[in-house]
mmCIF file of C-alpha atoms in Angstrom:
data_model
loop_
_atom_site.group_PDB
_atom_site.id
_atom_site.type_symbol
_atom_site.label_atom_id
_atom_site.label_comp_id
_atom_site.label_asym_id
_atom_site.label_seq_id
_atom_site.Cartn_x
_atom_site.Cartn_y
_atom_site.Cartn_z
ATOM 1 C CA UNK A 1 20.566 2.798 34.324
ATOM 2 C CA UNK A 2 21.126 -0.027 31.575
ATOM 3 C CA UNK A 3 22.823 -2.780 31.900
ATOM 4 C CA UNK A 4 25.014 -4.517 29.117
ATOM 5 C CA UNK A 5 21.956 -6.754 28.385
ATOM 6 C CA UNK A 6 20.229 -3.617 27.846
ATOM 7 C CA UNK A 7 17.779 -4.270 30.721
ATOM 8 C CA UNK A 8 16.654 -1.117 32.216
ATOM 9 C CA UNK A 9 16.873 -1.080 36.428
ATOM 10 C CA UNK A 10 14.442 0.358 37.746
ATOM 11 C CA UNK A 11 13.947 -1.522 41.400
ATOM 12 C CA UNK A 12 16.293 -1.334 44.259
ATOM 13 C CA UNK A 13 16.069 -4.040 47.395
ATOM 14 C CA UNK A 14 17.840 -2.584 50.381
ATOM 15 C CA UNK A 15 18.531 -5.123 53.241
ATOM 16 C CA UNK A 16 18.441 -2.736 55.791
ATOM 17 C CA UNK A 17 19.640 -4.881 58.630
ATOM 18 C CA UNK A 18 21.297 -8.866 58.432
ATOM 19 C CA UNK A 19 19.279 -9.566 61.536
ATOM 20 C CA UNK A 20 15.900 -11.095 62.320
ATOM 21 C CA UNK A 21 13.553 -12.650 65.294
ATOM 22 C CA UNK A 22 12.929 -15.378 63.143
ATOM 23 C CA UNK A 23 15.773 -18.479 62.041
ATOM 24 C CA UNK A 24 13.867 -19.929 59.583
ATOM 25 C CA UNK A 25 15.816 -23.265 58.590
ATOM 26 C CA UNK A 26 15.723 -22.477 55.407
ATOM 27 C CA UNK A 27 17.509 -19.098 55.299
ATOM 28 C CA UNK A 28 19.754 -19.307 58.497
ATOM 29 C CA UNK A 29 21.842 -21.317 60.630
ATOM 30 C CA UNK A 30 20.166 -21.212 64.014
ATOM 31 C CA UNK A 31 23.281 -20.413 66.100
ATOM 32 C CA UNK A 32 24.213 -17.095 63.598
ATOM 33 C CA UNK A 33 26.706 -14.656 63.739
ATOM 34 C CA UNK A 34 25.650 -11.331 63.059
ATOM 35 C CA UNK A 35 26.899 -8.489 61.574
ATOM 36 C CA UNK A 36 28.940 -5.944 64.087
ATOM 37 C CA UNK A 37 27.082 -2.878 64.219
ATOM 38 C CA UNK A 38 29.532 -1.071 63.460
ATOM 39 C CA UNK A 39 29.530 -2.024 60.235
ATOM 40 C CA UNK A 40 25.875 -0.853 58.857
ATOM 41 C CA UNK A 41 24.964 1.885 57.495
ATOM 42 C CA UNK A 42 23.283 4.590 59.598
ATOM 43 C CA UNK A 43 19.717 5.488 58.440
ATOM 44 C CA UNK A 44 21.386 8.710 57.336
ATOM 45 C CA UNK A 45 23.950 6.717 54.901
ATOM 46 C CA UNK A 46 20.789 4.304 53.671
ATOM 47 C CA UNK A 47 18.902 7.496 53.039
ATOM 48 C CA UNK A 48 21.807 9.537 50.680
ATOM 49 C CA UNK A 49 22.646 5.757 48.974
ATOM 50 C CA UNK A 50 18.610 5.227 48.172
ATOM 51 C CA UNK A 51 18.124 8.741 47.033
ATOM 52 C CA UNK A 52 21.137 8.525 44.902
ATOM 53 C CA UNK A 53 19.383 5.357 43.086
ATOM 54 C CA UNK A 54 16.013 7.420 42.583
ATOM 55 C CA UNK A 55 17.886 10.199 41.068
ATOM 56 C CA UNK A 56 19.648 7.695 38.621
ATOM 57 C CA UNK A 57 16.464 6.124 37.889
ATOM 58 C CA UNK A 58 14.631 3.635 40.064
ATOM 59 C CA UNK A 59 11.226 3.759 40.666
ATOM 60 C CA UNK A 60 10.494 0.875 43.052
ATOM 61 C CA UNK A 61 12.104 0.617 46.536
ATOM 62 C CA UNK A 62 12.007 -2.477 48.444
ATOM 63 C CA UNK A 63 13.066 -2.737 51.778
ATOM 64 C CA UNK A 64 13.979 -5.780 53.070
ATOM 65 C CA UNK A 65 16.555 -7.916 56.006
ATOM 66 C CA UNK A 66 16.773 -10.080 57.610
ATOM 67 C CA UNK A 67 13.575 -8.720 59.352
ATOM 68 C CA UNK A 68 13.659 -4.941 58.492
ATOM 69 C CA UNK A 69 11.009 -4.009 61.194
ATOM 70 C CA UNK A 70 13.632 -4.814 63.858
ATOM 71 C CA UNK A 71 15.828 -2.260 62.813
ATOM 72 C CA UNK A 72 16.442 0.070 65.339
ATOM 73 C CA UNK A 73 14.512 3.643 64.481
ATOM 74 C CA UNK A 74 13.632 2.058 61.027
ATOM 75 C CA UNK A 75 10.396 4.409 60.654
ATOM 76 C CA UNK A 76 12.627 7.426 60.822
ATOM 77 C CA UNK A 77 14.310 6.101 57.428
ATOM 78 C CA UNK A 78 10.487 5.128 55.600
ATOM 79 C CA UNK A 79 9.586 8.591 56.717
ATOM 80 C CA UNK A 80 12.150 9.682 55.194
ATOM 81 C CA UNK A 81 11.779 8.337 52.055
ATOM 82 C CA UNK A 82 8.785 8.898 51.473
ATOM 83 C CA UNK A 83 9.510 12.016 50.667
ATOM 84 C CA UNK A 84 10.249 10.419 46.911
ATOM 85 C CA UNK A 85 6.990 9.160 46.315
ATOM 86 C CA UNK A 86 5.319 12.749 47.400
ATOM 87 C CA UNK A 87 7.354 14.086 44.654
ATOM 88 C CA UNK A 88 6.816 11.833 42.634
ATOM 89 C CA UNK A 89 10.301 10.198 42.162
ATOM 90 C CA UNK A 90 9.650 7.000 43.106
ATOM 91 C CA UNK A 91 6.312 5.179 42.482
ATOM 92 C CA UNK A 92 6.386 2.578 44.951
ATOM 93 C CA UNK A 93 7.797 2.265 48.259
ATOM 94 C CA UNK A 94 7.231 -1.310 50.170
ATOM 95 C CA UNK A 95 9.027 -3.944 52.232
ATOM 96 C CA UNK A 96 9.193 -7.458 53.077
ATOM 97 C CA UNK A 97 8.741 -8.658 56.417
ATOM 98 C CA UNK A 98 7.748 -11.520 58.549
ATOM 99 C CA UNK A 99 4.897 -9.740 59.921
ATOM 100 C CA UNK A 100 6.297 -10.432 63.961
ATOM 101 C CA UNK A 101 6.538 -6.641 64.197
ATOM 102 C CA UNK A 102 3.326 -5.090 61.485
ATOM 103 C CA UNK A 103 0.808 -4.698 64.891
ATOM 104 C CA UNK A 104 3.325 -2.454 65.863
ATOM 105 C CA UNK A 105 4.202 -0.699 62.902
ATOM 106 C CA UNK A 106 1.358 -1.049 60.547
ATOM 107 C CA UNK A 107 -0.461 2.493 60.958
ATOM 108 C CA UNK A 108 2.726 4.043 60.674
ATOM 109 C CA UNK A 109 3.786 2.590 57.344
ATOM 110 C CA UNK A 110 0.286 3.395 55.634
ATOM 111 C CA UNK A 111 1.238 7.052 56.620
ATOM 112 C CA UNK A 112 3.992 6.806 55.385
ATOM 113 C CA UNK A 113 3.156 6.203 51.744
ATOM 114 C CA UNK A 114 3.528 2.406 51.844
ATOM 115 C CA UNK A 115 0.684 0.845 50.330
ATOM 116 C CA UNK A 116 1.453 -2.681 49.998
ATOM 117 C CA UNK A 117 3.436 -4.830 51.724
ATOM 118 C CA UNK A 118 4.967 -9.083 51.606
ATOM 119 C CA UNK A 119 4.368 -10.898 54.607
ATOM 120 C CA UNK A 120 6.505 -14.372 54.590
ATOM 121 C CA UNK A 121 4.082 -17.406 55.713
ATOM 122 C CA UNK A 122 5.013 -20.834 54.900
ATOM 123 C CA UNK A 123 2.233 -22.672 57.352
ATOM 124 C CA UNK A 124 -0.933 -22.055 59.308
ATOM 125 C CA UNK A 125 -0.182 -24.501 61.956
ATOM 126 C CA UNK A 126 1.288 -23.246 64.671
ATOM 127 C CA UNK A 127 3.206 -25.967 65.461
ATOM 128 C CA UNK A 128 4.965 -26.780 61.729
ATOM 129 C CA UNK A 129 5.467 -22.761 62.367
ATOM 130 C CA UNK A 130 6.854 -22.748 64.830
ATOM 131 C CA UNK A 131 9.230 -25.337 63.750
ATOM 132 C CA UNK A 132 10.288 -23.800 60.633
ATOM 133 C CA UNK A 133 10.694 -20.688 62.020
ATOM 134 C CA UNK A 134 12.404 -21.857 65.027
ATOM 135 C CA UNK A 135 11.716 -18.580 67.370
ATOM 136 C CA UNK A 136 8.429 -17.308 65.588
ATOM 137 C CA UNK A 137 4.703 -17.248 67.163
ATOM 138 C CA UNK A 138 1.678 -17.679 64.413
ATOM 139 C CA UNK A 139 -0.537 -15.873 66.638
ATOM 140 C CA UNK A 140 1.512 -12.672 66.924
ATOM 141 C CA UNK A 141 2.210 -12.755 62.505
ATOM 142 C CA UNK A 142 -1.419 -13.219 62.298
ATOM 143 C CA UNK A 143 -2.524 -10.611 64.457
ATOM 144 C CA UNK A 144 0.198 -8.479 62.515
ATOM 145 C CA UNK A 145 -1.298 -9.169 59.483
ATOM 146 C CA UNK A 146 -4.804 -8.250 60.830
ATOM 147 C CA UNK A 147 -3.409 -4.833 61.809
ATOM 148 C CA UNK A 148 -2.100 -4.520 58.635
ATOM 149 C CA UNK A 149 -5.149 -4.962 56.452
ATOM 150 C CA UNK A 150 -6.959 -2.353 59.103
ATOM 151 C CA UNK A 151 -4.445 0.031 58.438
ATOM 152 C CA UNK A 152 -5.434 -0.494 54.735
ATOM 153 C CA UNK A 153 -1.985 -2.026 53.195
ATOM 154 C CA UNK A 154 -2.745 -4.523 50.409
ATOM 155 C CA UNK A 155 -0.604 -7.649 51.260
ATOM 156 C CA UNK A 156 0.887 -10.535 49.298
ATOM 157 C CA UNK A 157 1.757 -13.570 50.924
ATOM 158 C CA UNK A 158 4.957 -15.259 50.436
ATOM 159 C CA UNK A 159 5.392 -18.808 50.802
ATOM 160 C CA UNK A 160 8.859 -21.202 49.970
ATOM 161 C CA UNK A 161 7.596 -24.465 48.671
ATOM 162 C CA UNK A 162 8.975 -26.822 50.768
ATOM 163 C CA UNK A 163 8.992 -30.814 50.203
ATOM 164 C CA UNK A 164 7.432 -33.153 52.933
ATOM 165 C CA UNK A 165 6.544 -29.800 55.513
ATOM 166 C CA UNK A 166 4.222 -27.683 53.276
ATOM 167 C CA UNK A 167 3.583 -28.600 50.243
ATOM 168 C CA UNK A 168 0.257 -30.386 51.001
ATOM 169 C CA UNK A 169 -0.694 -26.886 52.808
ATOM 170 C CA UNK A 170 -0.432 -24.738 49.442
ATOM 171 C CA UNK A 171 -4.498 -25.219 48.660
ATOM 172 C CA UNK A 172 -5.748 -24.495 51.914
ATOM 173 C CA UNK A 173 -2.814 -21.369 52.129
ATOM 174 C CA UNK A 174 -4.070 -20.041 48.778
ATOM 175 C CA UNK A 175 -7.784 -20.374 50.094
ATOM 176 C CA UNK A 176 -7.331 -18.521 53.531
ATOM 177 C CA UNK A 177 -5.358 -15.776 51.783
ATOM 178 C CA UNK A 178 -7.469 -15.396 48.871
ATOM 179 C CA UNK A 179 -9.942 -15.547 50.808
ATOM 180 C CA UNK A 180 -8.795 -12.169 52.701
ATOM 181 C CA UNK A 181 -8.363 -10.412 49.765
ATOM 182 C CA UNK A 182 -4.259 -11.029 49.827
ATOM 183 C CA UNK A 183 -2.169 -12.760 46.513
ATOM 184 C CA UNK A 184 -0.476 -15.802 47.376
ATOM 185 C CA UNK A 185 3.105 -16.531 45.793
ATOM 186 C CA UNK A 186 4.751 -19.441 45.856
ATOM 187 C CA UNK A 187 9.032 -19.510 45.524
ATOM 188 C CA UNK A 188 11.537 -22.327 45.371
ATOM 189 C CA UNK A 189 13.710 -22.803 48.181
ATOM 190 C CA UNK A 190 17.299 -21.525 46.630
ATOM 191 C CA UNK A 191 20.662 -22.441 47.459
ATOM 192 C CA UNK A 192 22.122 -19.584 49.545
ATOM 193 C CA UNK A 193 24.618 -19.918 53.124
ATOM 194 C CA UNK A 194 24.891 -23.287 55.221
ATOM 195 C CA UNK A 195 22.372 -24.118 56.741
ATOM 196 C CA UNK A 196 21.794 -27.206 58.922
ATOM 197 C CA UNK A 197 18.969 -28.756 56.455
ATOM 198 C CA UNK A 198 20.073 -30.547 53.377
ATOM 199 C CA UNK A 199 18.645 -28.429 50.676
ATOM 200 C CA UNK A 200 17.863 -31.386 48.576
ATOM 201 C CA UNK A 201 15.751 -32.646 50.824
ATOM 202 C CA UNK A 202 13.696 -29.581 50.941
ATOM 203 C CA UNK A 203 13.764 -28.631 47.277
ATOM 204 C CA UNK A 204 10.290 -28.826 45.496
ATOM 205 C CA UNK A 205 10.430 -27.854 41.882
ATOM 206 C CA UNK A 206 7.012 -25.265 41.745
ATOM 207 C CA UNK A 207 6.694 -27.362 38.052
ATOM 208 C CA UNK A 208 5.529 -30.033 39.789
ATOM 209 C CA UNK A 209 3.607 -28.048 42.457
ATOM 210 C CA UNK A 210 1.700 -26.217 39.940
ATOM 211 C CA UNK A 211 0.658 -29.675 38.230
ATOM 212 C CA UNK A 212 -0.754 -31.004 41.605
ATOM 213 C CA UNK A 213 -3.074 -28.014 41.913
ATOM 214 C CA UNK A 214 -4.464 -28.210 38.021
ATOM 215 C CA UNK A 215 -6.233 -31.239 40.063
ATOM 216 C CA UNK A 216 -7.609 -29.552 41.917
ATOM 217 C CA UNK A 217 -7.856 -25.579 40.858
ATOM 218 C CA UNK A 218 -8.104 -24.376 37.328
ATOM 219 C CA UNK A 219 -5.368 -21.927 36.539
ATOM 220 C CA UNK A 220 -5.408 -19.691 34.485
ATOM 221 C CA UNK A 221 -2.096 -18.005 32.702
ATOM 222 C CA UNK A 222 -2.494 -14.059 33.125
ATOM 223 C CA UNK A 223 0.108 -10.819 32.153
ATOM 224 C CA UNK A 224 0.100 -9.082 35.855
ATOM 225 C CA UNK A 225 3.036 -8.013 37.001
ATOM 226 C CA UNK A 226 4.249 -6.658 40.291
ATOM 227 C CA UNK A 227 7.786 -5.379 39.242
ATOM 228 C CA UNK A 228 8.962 -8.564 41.029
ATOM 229 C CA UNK A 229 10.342 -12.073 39.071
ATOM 230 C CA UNK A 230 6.737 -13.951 39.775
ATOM 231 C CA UNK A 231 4.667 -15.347 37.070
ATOM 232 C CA UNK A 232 1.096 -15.079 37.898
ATOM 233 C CA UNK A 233 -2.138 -17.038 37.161
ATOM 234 C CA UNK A 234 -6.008 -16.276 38.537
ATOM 235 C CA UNK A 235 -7.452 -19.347 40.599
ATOM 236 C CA UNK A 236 -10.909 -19.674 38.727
ATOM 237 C CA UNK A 237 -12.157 -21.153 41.829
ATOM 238 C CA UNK A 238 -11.092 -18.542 44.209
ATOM 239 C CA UNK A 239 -11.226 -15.456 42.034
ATOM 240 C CA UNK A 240 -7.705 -14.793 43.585
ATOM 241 C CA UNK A 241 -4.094 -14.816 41.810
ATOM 242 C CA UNK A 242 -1.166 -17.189 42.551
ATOM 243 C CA UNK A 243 2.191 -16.205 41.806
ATOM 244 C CA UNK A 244 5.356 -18.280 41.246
ATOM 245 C CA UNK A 245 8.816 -17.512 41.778
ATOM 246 C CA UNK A 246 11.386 -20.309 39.983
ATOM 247 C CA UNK A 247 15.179 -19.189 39.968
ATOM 248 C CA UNK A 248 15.952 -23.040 40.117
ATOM 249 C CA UNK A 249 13.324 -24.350 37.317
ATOM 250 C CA UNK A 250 12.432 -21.431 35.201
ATOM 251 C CA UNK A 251 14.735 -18.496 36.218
ATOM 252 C CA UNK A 252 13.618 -14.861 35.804
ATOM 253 C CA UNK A 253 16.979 -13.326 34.179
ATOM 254 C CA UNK A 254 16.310 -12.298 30.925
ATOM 255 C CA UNK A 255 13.506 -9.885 32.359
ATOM 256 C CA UNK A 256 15.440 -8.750 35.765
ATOM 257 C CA UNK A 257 15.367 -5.187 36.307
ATOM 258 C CA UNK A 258 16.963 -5.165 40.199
ATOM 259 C CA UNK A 259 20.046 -5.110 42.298
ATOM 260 C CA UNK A 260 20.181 -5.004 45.676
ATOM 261 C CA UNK A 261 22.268 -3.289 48.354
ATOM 262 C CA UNK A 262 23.353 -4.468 51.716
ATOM 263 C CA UNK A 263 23.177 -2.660 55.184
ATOM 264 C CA UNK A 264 26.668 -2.507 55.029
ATOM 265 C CA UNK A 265 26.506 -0.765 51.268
ATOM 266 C CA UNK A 266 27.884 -3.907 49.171
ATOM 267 C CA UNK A 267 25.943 -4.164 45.972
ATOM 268 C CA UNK A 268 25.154 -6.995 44.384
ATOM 269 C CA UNK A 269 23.790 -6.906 40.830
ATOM 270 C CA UNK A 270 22.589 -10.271 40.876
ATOM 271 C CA UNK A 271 21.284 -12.539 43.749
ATOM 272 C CA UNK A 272 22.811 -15.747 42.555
ATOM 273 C CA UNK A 273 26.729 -14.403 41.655
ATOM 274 C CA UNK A 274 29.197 -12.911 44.177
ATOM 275 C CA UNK A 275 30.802 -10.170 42.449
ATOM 276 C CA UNK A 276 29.666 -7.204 43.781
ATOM 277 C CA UNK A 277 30.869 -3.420 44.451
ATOM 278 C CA UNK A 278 31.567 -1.478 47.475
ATOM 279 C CA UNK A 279 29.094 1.332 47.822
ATOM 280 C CA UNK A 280 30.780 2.655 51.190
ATOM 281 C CA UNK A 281 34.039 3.408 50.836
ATOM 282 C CA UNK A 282 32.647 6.505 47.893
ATOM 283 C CA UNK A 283 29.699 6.809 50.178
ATOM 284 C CA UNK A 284 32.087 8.174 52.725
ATOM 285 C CA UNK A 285 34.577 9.854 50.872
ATOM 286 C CA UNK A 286 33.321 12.640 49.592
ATOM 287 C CA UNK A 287 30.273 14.818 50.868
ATOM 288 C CA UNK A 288 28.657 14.898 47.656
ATOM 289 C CA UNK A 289 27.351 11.952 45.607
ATOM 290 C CA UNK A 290 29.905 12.105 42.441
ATOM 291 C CA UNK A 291 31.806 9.440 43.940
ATOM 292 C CA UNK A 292 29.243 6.817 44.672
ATOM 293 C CA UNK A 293 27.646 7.474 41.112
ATOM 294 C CA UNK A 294 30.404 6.800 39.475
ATOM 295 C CA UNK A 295 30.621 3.909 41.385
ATOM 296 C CA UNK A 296 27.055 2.721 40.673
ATOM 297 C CA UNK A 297 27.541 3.105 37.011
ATOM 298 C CA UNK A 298 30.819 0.980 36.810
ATOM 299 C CA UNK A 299 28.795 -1.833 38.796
ATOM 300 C CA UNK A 300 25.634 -2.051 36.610
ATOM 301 C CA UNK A 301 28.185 -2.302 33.953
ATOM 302 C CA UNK A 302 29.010 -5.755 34.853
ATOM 303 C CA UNK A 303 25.841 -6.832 35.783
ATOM 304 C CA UNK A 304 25.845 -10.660 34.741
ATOM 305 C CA UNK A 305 23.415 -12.137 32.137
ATOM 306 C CA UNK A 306 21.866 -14.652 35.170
ATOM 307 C CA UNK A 307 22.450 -16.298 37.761
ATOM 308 C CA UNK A 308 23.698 -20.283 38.251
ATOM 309 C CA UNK A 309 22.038 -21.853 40.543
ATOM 310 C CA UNK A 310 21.515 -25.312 41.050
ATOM 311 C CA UNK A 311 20.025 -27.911 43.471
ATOM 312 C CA UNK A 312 21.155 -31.495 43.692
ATOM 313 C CA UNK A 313 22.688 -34.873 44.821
ATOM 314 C CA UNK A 314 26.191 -34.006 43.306
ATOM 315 C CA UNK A 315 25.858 -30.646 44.550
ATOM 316 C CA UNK A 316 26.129 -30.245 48.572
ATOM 317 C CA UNK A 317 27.215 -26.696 48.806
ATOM 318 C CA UNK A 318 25.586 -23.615 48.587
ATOM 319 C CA UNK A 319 25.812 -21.602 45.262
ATOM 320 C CA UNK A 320 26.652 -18.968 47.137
ATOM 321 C CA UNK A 321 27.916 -18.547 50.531
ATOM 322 C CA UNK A 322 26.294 -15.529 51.806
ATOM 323 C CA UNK A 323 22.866 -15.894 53.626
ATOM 324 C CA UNK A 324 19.521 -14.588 52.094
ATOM 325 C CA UNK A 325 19.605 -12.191 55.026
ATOM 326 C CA UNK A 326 22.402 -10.465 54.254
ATOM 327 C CA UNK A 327 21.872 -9.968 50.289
ATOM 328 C CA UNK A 328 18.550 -9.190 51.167
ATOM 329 C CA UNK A 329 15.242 -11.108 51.122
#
């Protein structure tokens, strides 16, 4: 699949499920009104649409919410998949999560052919965690995270850069994680869905982040790659690497090889616009797949050059209106 940039997309982000045990007041109102359930997928449906992808090319799979772990039966649909990666059709299969459910799940996804996962941490006190989270207990992510690293899944931590709550945290963060082994990446909040918090109070460019640890840490500029947007450098000090993720400063476009789908099969070839295309309705029509190629094709045909996002005084609402959770995180 190429896009009229000429990019190549290769990695698919599913958001399995619009739901989560978490509210973090960053992504979501705290009072929020789900999704019917009536209107996902089934694990069936997310299985044809994903396997249609691999056949037309991707080789990453993310999967992704909301929190996807609280899916109902979610471990039938990574079983699955995996099924891709012992053929040799996909190369990676992985997911984002808040970690609330990985004691519970984490054996199960190493058998399953997941080798790495993101946990989303913005604070080691339990109390500022508890607060940005609103629902979440640090005790049970960490103990998920423990389980995780048992069960032998490589993890990168995922932190948003927040101004006046965590941003004095990020050294001690990057310490404790590389200090377990685990990446650390670092993302600017983003202006996605109302939320009670007034994003420009929150906003932190990661510019000025990054100069606050040169006093500290010497960074060092280095070409890994994940298949992800983050730019990474190696922490001399630590011997660990520190990603950044900047759609507000430094955006990512010009190299972006995803789109992402929706549990309710919308797909939306670029995070920060709202056209989109209805995977569904072809999903449904037909018993074979013509339909919902065709379909895909036509969208990543209009895939946009970037995105427009922007944070600031004059500009109070979101750039998009949809939630995080429901495009996928």
């Amino acid at each position: 699949m190429i896009d009229p940039f000429g990019r190549t997309i290769s990695y698919l982000r599913v958001s399995v499920t619009d739901r989560c045990d978490f509210r973090c007041t960053y992504c979501m109102a705290e009072d929020m009104t789900f999704l019917p359930k009536r209107d996902l997928l089934s694990l069936e449906e997310l299985d044809r649409l994903c396997t249609v992808f691999i056949e037309k090319g991707v080789r990453k799979l993310r999967l992704t919410g909301g929190e996807p772990l609280v899916r109902k039966n979610i471990m039938h649909l990574i079983r699955e998949l995996s099924r891709h990666l012992r053929s040799g059709a996909l190369e990676e299969l992985t997911l984002t999560t808040n970690g609330s459910q990985l004691a519970r799940f984490a054996d199960e996804l190493a058998d399953s052919g997941v080798r790495r996962i993101n946990v989303s941490l913005d604070t080691l006190d339990p109390e500022k965690f508890r607060a940005i989270t609103r629902w979440g207990n640090l005790g049970k992510v960490l103990e998920g995270i423990n389980a995780a690293q048992a069960a032998g899944l490589k993890i990168k931590i995922n932190a948003v850069a927040l101004k006046g709550f965590n941003d004095g945290e990020i050294p001690n963060l990057m310490r404790w994680a590389h200090g377990r082994g685990m990446d650390l990446t670092v993302i600017e909040t983003m202006p996605m869905g109302e939320i009670e918090a007034d994003r420009t109070e929150q906003y932190l460019p990661l510019s000025l982040l990054r100069a606050r640890l040169e006093q500290q840490f010497t960074l060092d500029d280095i070409p890994y790659k994940t298949g992800g947007p983050a730019r990474y450098v190696e922490v001399r000090e630590t011997g660990g690497r520190l990603g950044f993720i900047t759609p507000m400063t430094h955006n990512f476009c010009e190299s972006c090889n995803r789109v992402r789908l929706t549990c309710t099969g919308t797909l939306y070839m670029c995070l920060g616009q709202e056209d989109a295309a209805d995977l569904r309705a072809p999903l449904r029509a037909s018993e074979g797949n013509e339909l919902v190629s065709v379909a895909i094709d036509e969208a990543i045909g209009r895939k946009p050059k970037g995105h427009d996002f922007i944070i600031d005084r004059r500009t109070s609402r979101p750039a998009v209106s949809r939630h995080m959770s429901v495009t996928g995180g």
